[in-house]
Every structure is written in C-alpha cells, then in structure tokens.
Short mmCIF file of C-alpha atoms and ligand atoms in Angstrom, two decimals:
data_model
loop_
_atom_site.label_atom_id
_atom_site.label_comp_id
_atom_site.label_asym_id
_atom_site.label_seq_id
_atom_site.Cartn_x
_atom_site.Cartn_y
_atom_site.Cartn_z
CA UNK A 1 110.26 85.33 74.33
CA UNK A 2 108.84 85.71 77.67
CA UNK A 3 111.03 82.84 78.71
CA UNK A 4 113.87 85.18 78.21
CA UNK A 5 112.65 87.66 81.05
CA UNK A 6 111.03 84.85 83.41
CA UNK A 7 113.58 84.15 86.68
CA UNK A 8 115.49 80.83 86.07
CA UNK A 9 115.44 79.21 89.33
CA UNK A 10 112.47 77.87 91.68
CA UNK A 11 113.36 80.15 93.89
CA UNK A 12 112.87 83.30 91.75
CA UNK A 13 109.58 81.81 90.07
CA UNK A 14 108.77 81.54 93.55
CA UNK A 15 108.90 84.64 94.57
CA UNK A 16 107.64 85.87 91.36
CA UNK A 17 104.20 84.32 91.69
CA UNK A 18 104.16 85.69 95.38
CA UNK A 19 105.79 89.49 94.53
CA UNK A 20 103.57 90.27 91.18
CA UNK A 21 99.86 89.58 92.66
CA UNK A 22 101.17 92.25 95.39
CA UNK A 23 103.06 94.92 93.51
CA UNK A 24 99.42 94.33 90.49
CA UNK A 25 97.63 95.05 93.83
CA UNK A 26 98.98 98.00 94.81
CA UNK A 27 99.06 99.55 91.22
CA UNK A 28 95.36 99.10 90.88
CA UNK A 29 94.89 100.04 94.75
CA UNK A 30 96.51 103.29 93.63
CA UNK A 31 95.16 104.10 90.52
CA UNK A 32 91.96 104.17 92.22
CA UNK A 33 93.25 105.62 95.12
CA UNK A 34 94.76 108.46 93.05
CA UNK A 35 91.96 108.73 90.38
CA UNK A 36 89.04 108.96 93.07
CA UNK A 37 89.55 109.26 96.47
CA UNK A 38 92.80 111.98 96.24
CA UNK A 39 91.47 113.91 93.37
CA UNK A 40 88.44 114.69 95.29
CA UNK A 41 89.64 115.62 98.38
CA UNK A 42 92.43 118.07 96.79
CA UNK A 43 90.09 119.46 94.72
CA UNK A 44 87.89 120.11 97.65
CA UNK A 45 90.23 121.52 99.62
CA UNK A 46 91.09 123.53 96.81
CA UNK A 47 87.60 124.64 96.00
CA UNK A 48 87.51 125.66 99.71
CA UNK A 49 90.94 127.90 99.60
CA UNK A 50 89.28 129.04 96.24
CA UNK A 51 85.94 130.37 97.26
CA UNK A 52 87.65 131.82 100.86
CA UNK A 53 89.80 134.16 98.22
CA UNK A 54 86.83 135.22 96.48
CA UNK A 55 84.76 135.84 99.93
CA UNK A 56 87.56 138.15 100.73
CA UNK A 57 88.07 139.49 97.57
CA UNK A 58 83.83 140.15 97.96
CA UNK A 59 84.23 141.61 101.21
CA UNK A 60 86.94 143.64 100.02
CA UNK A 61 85.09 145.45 97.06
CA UNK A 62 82.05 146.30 99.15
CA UNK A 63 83.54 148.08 101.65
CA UNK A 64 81.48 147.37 104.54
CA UNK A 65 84.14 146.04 106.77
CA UNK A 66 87.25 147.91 107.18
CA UNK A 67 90.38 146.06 105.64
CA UNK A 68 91.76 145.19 109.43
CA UNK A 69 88.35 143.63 110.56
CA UNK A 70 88.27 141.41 106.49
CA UNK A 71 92.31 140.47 107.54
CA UNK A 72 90.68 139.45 111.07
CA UNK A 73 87.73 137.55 109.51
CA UNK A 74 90.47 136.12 107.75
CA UNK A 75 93.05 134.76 109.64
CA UNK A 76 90.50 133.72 112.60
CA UNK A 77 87.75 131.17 110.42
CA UNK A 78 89.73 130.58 107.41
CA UNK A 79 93.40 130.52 107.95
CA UNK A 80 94.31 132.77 105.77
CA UNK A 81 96.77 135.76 105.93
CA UNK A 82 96.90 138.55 103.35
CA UNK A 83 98.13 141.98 102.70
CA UNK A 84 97.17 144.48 99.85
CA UNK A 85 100.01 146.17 97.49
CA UNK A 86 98.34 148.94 95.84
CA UNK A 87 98.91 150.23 91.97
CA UNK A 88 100.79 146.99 91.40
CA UNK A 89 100.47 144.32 88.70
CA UNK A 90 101.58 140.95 88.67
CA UNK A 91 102.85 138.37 86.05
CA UNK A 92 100.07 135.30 86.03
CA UNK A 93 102.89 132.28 86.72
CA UNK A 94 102.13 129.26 88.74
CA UNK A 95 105.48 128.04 90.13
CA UNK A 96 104.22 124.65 91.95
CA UNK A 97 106.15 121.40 92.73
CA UNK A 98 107.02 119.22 89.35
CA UNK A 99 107.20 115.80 90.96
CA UNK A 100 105.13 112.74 89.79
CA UNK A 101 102.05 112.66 91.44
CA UNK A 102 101.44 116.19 92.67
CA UNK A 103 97.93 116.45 92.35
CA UNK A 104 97.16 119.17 95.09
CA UNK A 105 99.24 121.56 93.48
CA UNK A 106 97.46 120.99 89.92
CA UNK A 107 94.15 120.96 91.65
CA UNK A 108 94.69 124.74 93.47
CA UNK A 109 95.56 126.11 89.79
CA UNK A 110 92.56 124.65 88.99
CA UNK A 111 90.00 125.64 91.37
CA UNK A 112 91.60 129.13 91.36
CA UNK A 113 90.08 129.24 88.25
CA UNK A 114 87.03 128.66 88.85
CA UNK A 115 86.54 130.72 91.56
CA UNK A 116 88.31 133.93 90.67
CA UNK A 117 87.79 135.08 87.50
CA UNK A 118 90.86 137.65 87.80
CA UNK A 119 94.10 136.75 86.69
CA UNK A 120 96.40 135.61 89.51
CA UNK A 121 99.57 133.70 90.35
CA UNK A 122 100.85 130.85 92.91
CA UNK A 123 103.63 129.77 94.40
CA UNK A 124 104.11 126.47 96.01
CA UNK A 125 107.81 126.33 96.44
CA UNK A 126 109.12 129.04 97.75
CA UNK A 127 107.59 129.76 101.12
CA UNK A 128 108.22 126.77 102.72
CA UNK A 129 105.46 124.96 104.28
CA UNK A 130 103.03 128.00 102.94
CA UNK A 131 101.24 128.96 99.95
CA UNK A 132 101.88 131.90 98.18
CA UNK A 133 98.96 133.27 95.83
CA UNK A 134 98.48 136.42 94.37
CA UNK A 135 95.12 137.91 92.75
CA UNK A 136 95.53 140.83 90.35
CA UNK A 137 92.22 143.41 91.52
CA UNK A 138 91.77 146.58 89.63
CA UNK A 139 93.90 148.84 91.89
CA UNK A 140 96.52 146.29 93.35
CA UNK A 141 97.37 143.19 94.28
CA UNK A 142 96.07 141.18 97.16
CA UNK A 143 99.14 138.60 98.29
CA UNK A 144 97.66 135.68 100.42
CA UNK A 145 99.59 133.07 102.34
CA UNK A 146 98.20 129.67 103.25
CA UNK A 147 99.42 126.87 105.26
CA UNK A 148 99.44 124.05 102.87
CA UNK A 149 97.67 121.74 104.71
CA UNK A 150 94.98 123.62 103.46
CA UNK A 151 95.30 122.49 99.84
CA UNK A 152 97.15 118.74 100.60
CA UNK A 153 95.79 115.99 102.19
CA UNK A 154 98.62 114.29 103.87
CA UNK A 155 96.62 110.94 104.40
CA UNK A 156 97.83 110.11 101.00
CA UNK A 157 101.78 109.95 101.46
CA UNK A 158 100.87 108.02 104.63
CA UNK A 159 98.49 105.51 102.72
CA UNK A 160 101.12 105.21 100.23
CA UNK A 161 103.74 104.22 102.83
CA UNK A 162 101.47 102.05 104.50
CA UNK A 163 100.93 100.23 101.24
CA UNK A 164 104.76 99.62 100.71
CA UNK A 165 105.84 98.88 104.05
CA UNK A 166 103.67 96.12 104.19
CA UNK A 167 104.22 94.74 101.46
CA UNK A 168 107.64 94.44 101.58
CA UNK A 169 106.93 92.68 105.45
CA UNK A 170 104.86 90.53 103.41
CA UNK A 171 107.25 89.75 100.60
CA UNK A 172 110.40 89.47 103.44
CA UNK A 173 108.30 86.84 104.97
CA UNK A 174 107.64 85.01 102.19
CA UNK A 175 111.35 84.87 100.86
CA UNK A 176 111.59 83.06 104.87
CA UNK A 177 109.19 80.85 103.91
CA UNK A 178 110.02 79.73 100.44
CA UNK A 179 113.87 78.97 101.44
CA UNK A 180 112.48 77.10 103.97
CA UNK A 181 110.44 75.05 101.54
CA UNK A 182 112.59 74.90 98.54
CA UNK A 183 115.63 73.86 100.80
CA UNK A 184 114.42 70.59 100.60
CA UNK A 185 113.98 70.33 96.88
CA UNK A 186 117.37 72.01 96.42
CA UNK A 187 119.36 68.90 98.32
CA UNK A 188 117.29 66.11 96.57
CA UNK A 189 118.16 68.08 93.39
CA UNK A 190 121.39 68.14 94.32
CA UNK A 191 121.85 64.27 95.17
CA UNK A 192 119.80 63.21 92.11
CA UNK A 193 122.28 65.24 89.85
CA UNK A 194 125.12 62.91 92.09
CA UNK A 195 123.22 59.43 91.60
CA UNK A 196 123.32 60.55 87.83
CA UNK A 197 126.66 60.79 87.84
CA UNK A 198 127.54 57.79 89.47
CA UNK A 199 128.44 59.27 92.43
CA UNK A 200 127.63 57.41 95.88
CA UNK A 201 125.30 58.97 97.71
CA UNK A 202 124.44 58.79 101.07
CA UNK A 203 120.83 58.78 102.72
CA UNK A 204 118.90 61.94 102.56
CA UNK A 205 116.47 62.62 105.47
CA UNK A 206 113.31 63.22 104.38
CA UNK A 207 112.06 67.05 105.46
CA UNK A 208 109.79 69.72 103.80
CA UNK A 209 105.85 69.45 102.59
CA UNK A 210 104.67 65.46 102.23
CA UNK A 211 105.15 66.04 98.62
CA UNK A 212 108.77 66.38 98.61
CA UNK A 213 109.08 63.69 101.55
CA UNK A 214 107.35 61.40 99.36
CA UNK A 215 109.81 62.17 95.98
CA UNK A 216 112.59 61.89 98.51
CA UNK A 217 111.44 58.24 100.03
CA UNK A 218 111.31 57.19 96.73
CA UNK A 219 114.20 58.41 95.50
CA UNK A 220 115.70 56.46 98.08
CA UNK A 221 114.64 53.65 97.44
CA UNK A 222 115.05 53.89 93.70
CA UNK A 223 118.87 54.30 94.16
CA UNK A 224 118.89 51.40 96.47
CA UNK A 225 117.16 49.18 93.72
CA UNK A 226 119.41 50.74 91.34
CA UNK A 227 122.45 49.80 93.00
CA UNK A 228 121.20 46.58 94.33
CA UNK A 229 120.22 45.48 90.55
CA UNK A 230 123.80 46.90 89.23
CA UNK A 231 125.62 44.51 91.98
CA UNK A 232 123.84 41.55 91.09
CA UNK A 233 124.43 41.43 87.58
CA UNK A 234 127.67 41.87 87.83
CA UNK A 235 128.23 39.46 91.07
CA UNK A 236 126.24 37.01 88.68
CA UNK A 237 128.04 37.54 85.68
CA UNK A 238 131.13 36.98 87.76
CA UNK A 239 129.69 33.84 89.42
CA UNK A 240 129.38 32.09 86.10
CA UNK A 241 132.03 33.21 84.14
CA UNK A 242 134.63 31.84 87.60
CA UNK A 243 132.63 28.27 87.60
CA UNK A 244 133.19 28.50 83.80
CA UNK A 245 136.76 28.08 84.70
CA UNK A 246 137.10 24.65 86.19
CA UNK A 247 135.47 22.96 83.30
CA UNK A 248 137.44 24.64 81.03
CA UNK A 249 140.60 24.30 82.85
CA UNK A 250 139.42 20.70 82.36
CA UNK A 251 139.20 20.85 78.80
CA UNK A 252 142.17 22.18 78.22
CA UNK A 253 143.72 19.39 79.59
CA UNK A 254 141.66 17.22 78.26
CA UNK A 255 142.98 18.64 74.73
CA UNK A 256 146.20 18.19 75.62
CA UNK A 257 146.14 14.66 75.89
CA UNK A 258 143.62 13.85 72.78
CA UNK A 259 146.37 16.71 70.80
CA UNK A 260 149.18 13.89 70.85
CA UNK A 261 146.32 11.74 68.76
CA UNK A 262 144.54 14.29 66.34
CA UNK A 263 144.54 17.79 65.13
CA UNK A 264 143.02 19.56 67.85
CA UNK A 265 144.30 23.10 67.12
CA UNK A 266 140.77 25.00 66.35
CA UNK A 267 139.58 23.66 69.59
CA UNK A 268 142.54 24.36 71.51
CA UNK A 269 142.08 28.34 70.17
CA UNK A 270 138.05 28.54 70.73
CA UNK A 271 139.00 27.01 74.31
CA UNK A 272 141.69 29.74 74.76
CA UNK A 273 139.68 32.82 73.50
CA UNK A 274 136.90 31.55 75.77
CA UNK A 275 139.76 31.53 78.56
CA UNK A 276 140.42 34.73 77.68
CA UNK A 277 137.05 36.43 77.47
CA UNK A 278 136.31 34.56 80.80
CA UNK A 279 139.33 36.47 82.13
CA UNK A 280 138.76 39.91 80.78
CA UNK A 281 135.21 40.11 82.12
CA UNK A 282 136.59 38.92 86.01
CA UNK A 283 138.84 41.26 86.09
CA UNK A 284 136.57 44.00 84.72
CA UNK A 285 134.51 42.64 87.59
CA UNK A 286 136.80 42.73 90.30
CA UNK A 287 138.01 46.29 89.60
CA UNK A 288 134.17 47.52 89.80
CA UNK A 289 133.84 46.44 93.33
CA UNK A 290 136.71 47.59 94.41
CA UNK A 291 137.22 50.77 92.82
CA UNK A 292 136.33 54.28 94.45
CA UNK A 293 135.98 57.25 93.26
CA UNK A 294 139.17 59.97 94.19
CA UNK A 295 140.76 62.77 92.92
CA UNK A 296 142.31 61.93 90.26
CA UNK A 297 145.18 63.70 87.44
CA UNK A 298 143.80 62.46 84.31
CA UNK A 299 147.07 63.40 82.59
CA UNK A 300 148.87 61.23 84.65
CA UNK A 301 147.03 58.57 83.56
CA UNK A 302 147.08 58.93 80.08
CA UNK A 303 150.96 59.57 80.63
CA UNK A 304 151.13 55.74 83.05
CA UNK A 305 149.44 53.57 79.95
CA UNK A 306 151.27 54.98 77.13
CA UNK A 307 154.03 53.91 79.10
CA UNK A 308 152.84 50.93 79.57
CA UNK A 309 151.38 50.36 76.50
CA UNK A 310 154.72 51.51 74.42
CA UNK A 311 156.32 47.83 74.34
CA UNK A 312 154.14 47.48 70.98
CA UNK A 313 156.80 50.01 70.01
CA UNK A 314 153.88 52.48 68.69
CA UNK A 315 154.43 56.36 68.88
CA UNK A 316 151.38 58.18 70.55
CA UNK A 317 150.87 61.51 70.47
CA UNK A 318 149.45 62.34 74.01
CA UNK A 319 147.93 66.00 73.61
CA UNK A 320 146.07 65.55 76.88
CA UNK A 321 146.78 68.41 78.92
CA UNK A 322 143.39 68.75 81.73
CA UNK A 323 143.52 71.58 83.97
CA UNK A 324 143.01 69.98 86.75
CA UNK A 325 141.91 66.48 88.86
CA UNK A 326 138.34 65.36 88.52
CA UNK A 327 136.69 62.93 91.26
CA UNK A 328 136.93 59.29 88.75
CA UNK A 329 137.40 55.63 89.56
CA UNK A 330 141.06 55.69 88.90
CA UNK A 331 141.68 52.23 87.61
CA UNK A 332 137.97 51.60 86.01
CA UNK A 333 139.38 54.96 84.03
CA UNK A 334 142.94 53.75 83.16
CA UNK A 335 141.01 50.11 81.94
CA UNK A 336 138.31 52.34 79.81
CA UNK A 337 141.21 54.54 77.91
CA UNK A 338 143.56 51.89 77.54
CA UNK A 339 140.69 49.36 75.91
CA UNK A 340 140.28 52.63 73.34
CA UNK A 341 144.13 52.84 73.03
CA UNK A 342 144.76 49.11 72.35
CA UNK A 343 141.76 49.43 69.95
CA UNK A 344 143.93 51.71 67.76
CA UNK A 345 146.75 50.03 67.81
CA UNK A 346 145.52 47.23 66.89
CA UNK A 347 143.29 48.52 63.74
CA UNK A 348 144.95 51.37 63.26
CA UNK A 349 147.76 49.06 61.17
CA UNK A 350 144.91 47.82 58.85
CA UNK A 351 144.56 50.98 57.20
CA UNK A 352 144.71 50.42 53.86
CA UNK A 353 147.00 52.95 52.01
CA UNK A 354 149.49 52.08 54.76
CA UNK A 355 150.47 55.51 55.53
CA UNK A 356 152.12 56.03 58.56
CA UNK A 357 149.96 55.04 61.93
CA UNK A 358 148.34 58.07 63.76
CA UNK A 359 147.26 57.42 67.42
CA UNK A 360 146.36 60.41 69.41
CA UNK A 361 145.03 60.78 72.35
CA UNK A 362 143.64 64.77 73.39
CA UNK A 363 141.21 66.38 76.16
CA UNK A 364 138.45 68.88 76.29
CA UNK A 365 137.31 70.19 78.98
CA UNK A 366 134.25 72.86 79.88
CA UNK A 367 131.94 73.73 82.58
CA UNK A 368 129.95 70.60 82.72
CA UNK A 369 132.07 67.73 81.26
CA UNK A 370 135.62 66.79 80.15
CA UNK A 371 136.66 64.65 77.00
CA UNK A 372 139.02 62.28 76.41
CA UNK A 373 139.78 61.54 72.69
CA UNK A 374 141.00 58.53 71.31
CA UNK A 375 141.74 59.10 67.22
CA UNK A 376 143.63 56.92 64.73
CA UNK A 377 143.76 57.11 61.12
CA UNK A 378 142.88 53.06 60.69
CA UNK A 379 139.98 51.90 58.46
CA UNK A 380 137.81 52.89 61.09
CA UNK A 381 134.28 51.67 61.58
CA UNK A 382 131.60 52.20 59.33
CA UNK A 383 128.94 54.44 61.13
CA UNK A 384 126.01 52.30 60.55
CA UNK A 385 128.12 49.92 62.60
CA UNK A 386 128.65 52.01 65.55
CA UNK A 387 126.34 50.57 67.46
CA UNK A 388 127.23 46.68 66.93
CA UNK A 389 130.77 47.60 67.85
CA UNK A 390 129.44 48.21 71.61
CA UNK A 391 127.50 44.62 71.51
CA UNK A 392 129.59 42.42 73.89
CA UNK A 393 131.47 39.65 72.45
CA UNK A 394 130.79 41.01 69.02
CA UNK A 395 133.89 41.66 66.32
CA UNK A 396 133.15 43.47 63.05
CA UNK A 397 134.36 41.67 60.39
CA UNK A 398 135.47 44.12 58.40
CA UNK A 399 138.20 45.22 60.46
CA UNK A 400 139.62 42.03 62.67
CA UNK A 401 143.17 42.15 63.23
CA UNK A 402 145.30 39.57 62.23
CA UNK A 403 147.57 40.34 64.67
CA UNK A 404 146.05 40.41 67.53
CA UNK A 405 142.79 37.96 68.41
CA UNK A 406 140.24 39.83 70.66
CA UNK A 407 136.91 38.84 72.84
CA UNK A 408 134.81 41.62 71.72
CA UNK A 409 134.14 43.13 75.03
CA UNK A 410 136.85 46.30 74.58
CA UNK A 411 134.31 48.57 73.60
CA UNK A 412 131.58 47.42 75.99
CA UNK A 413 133.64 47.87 78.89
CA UNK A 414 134.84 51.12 78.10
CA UNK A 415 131.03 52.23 77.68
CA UNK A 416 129.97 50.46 81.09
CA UNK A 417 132.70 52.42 82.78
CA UNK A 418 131.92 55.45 81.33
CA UNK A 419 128.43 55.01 82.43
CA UNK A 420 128.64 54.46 85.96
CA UNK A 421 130.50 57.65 85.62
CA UNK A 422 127.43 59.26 84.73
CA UNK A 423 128.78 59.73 81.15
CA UNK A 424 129.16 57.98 78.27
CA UNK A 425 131.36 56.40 75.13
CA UNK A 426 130.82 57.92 71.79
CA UNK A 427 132.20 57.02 67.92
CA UNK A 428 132.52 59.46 65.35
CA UNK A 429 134.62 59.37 62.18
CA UNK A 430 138.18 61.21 63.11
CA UNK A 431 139.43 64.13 60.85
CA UNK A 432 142.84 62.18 60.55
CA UNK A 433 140.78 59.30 58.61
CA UNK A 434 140.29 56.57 61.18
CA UNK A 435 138.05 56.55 64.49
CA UNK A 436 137.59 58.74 67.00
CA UNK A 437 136.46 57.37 70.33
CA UNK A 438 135.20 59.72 73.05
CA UNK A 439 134.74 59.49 76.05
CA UNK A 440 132.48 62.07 77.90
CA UNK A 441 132.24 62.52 81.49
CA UNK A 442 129.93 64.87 83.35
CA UNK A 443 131.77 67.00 86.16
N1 ATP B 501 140.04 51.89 66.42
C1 ATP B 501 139.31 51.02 65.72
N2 ATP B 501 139.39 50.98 64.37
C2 ATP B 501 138.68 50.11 63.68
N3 ATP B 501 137.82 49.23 64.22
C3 ATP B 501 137.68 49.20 65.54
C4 ATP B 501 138.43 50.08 66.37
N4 ATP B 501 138.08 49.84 67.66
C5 ATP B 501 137.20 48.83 67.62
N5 ATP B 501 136.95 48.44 66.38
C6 ATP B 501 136.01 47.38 65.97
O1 ATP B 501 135.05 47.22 66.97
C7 ATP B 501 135.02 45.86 67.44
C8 ATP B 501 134.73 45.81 68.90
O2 ATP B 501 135.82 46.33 69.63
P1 ATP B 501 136.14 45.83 71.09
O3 ATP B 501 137.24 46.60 71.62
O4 ATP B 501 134.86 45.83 71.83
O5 ATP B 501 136.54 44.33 70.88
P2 ATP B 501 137.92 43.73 70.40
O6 ATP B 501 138.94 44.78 70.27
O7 ATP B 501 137.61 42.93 69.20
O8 ATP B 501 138.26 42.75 71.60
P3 ATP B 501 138.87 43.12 73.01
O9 ATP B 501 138.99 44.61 73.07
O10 ATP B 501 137.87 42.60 73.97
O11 ATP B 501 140.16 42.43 73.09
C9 ATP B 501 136.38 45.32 67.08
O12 ATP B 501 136.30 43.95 66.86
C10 ATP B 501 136.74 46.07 65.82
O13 ATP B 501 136.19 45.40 64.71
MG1 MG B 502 139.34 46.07 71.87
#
C-alpha cells in the first residue's frame, strides 16, 4: 500500500529520507513554537493592551484628570490614541483577520475579556496597520486605536521564514549532492542493463563512494570473465569439431573403397550426419565471431529467408510487420528464425489429419521487448518435451521427419542466439494446432 505512494527511483528515495526528517522537524519545531512560545507572548501583549483600556477606562470614571491630560497619559506611556462619542451604542462584533495561524488577533478578543467587563468591539482589518477597538461605557463609546505591533509579535513570521529558507538551502544542497553520488550508480546501472542484453560494453571508470568503485571493479571484471569464458567455449568447440574433419574426411574415403566390397550404407549415413553436424556447429561458430550488432529491419529479414527458403515450394504467411529497426546481430538473427522456419517445414507435413500446412511467421512488439513468432499447425511437441527439444544433438522421436534428416542442434542454436541477445527462445502450443516458437528479445 505504502509502496504505492513511496518515490520509485533512488533518486527520489533519496531525497525522501533527506526532505521528511526536515519538513517532521519543522512541524514539531512549530507546533511548539506556536503552542508555547507565540501564544504567550500574544497573549501578553494582549493582556497589556487589555489592562491599558481598563486604566483609562478607570481614569476616565473618576474624574480626577481632565479627559485631555487621560488622552495625554495615553498616547505618551502607552501608545494609545482614543476619542469619546457620547450617547452612542455599539454592536459587540470582532472583525479580525481569518487566516490560518492568526493567533494575536484571537488572543486580543480574548484578553479584552478579561480585562473589561463591558461589552466592546474590534477591528483588525480595516485601519491598516492599526487597531480599532471600541468599549461600550454607560454614556458613550470610547473608540481606541492601536498600532498593532502592540498586540503581534513579528518575531514569529520572521522565525517562520527563517525555518523555510533554510531548509530549502539545505534540501537544494542535498539534491547537489545526491546527483553527484547516484550519478555513478545510474551509469553502472545503465551498462549492467547493456551486458544483460548482450550488448558490448566498453570500460566504465570507476568514480563515486568506494562502495560503488568497488561494484564497478567488479563488474568489470565479471564481464571480462564472462566474455572471456563465452569465447573459449566456443573457440574450443570449434577447435575440435575442424580437427574432427580430417579424420572423417578420411573415413569417408576410406568407405568408399571398402563400399565396392560390402554394404557399407549405415556407415556411410552416420559418417555424413556427423559431417553435417560438424558443419552446422562451424558455421554457427564462425558467424558468432564475426557478427556485430547494427541496426537492423527485422521485416526485411523475415521477407530475405522466406525468399530464400521458398524453393521447398511452401506458402508462408509472413504477418511480421515491426515498427521499426532494433540494434541485433543481423546474420546470428536471420540463422535463429530460419532454424525455427525450417523446423516447420519440416514437421509441419507430419501432421496427422493432413490438413493443409500452416506456417506463419508474426511480431509483437512493446516497450521493453519485441517477438518474433514462428507457428505451424504440425504435430507439434509435447510440452513435457519442451525442454529436451533444446538439448543439442537431441531429436524427439515422436516427430522425426522422414524427409529431411537433421543434427539436432536447430533449436539449440536458435536459443544460444537469442541469448547473447539478452533474450531468449520459448515453446508453447500454437492456437492453429502445431508449435509456436518465440523468440523474445529485450530492447
Ligand atoms: N515445428 C516443430 N514441430 C514439431 N517438432 C519439432 C518442431 N521443431 C522442432 N521439433 C522437434 O524438436 C527436435 C529438435 O529440433 P532441432 O531444430 O533442434 O533439431 P533438428 O531439426 O532435428 O535438426 P537441425 O535443425 O539441426 O537440422 C526435432 O528433432 C523435432 O523432433
Ligand atoms: Mg531444426
């Protein structure tokens, strides 16, 4: 739930962890601020106000003084000016400010009160930077103006903007600092999501706190090992299957002779399917090392080995319609569909009610990956046998052609390529009946 409401990104948690300690800071800082320190200064300063009113009102009903020497008194030690309206009445309103925290206002209607226990009315709005209040006496009213500074304390808007000003210095400098640190972070993010891929990447200096120097160093040299370990197994696989080659060259001669004597003929096929298998995984070989990755139209493709393909005079339907390019190893891609496509045609025919032979090949394409779908409506593969399908050099039984002898490395390929793409193969039953091959690459 919280989740939901929590910043995604480093960054924001960041800056979440530094921002809510402050802002939970000030709110208490406030509170207490407001609660204590405020409320009693107001109210003294309104108690002050208060009990100057009801010294002049005093003064007034005795009659010692005259009312110019009282107004005298008054506007010399307490700062207050005031002028008497005989045989009127007032109406008791308070008109005072409404905003949020306007606790000097509340506190003069408050300690009028308690000092004058005649009815009476203020104004804080109208007169400007003065106070207007007026006490009802028995023959008139008495109409006082006070500067407000005698019933506000300004030291509060100032502590106030002290309080935000520096904070937000303090939470600008910390939005400096945190780019500076998660910079780092972002670019090994950033090139691990590339080695993931497949991508090349290039050497990423180390910068930032030791922490992230030390994830980078060794993310280094993991993709180094990586690569290193990738190159070598197929550099040895290569090795052995091109010294396989003489010998069997060898044999095949060899066969040719002994074939005039004796039956030979199983040999001579194991011999060629070896030949065969030998060849398949050289050339699958070969292309690795040389292929780069480019901007490539995946449509095109498609489009080149369906041409290619068609001399098995099968119909495809090529629904493949991408977009755009994507950055793929253009001829480790053409060698992955085509292994899917000659797949089909080759067990698509086995399909038992011998309806007529679907092979269709669509895309998909979203934010983070494309699709490219290989269906048929053959006999398909059972899906407990998925996984032995992708075995190298394994053939299901179930479903060898007749027509067409294979090695058993089709599938495996397909997967390895789509691998080093950073993606990956998958089989699923298709809805036309047969199998549906996908591959899924990351983008
Ligand atoms: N479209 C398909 N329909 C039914 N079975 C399939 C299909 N594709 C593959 N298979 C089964 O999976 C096995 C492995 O396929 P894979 O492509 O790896 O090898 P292959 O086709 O036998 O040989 P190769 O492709 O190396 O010439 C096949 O032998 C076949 O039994
Ligand atoms: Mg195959």
């Amino acid at each position: 739930m919280l989740k939901n409401f929590t910043p995604r990104t480093l960054f924001g948690r960041s800056m979440l962890i530094v921002v809510t300690p402050v802002i939970m800071l000030q709110i208490i800082i406030a509170i207490i601020f407001f609660n204590n320190h405020w409320d009693n200064i107001t109210r003294r300063l309104s108690l002050a106000i208060g009990g100057d009113i009801a010294t002049i009102i005093n003064l007034l009903e005795k009659k010692e003084n005259s009312k110019n020497e009282i107004q005298e008194i008054a506007k010399r030690f307490m700062d207050l000016r005031f002028t008497f309206i005989p045989n009127e009445e007032i109406t008791k309103t308070v008109i005072r400010k409404k905003p949020l925290l306007n606790i000097p206002d509340k506190m003069l209607e408050k300690a009028l009160g308690e000092k004058i226990f005649r009815p009476y009315s203020i104004d804080t709005v109208n007169f400007g930077n003065q106070v207007k209040i007026e006490v009802q006496l028995s023959y008139g009213v008495l109409k006082f103006l006070s500067n407000r500074k005698r019933v506000d304390s300004t030291s509060a808007i100032i502590f106030v903007l002290w309080m935000v000003g520096t904070s937000l210095i303090l939470i600008f400098i910390a939005i400096i600092f945190l780019k500076n640190q998660l910079r780092p972070i972002k670019e090994l993010s950033l090139v691990a999501d590339k080695l993931g891929k497949g991508i090349q990447v290039n050497n990423i200096k180390p910068s930032g706190a030791i922490e992230i120097r030390q994830a980078m160093i060794a993310f280094m040299a993991m993709r180094d090992r990586i690569k290193k370990t990738v190159e070598k197994r197929t550099e040895m696989l290569a090795g052995v299957s091109h010294d396989l080659r003489t010998p069997l060259t060898r044999m095949k001669l060899d066969l040719a002779l002994i074939g005039k004597k004796i039956d030979v003929s199983n040999l001579e096929s194991d011999v060629r399917s070896m030949e065969e298998m030998i060849n398949t995984y050289i050339n699958f070989a070969k292309e690795q090392n040389l292929d780069k990755r480019i901007k490539t139209d995946i449509n095109k493709i498609v489009k080149q080995i369906i041409k290619e393909i068609n001399i098995y005079g099968y119909s495809i339907e090529n629904e493949t319609k991408f977009s755009k390019s994507y950055f793929v190893e253009p001829n480790s891609l053409k060698r992955c569909i085509s292994n899917l496509l000659l797949n089909a045609i080759k067990y698509a025919p086995n399909n038992p009610n011998k309806r007529k032979i679907i092979i269709r090949i669509s895309s998909f394409e979203s934010e983070k990956q494309i699709h490219i779908i290989v269906d048929d409506n053959g006999p398909g593969i059972p899906k407990e046998k998925y996984n032995d399908a992708f075995v190298p050099f394994n053939r299901l039984e179930n479903t060898i052609s007749p027509v067409d002898a294979g090695v058993g490395l089709g599938l495996t390929i397909s997967k390895d390529i789509a691998r080093n793409h950073g993606g990956d193969l998958k089989l699923s039953k298709s809805n036309i009946g047969g199998l549906k091959a996908t591959i899924i690459l990351p983008i």
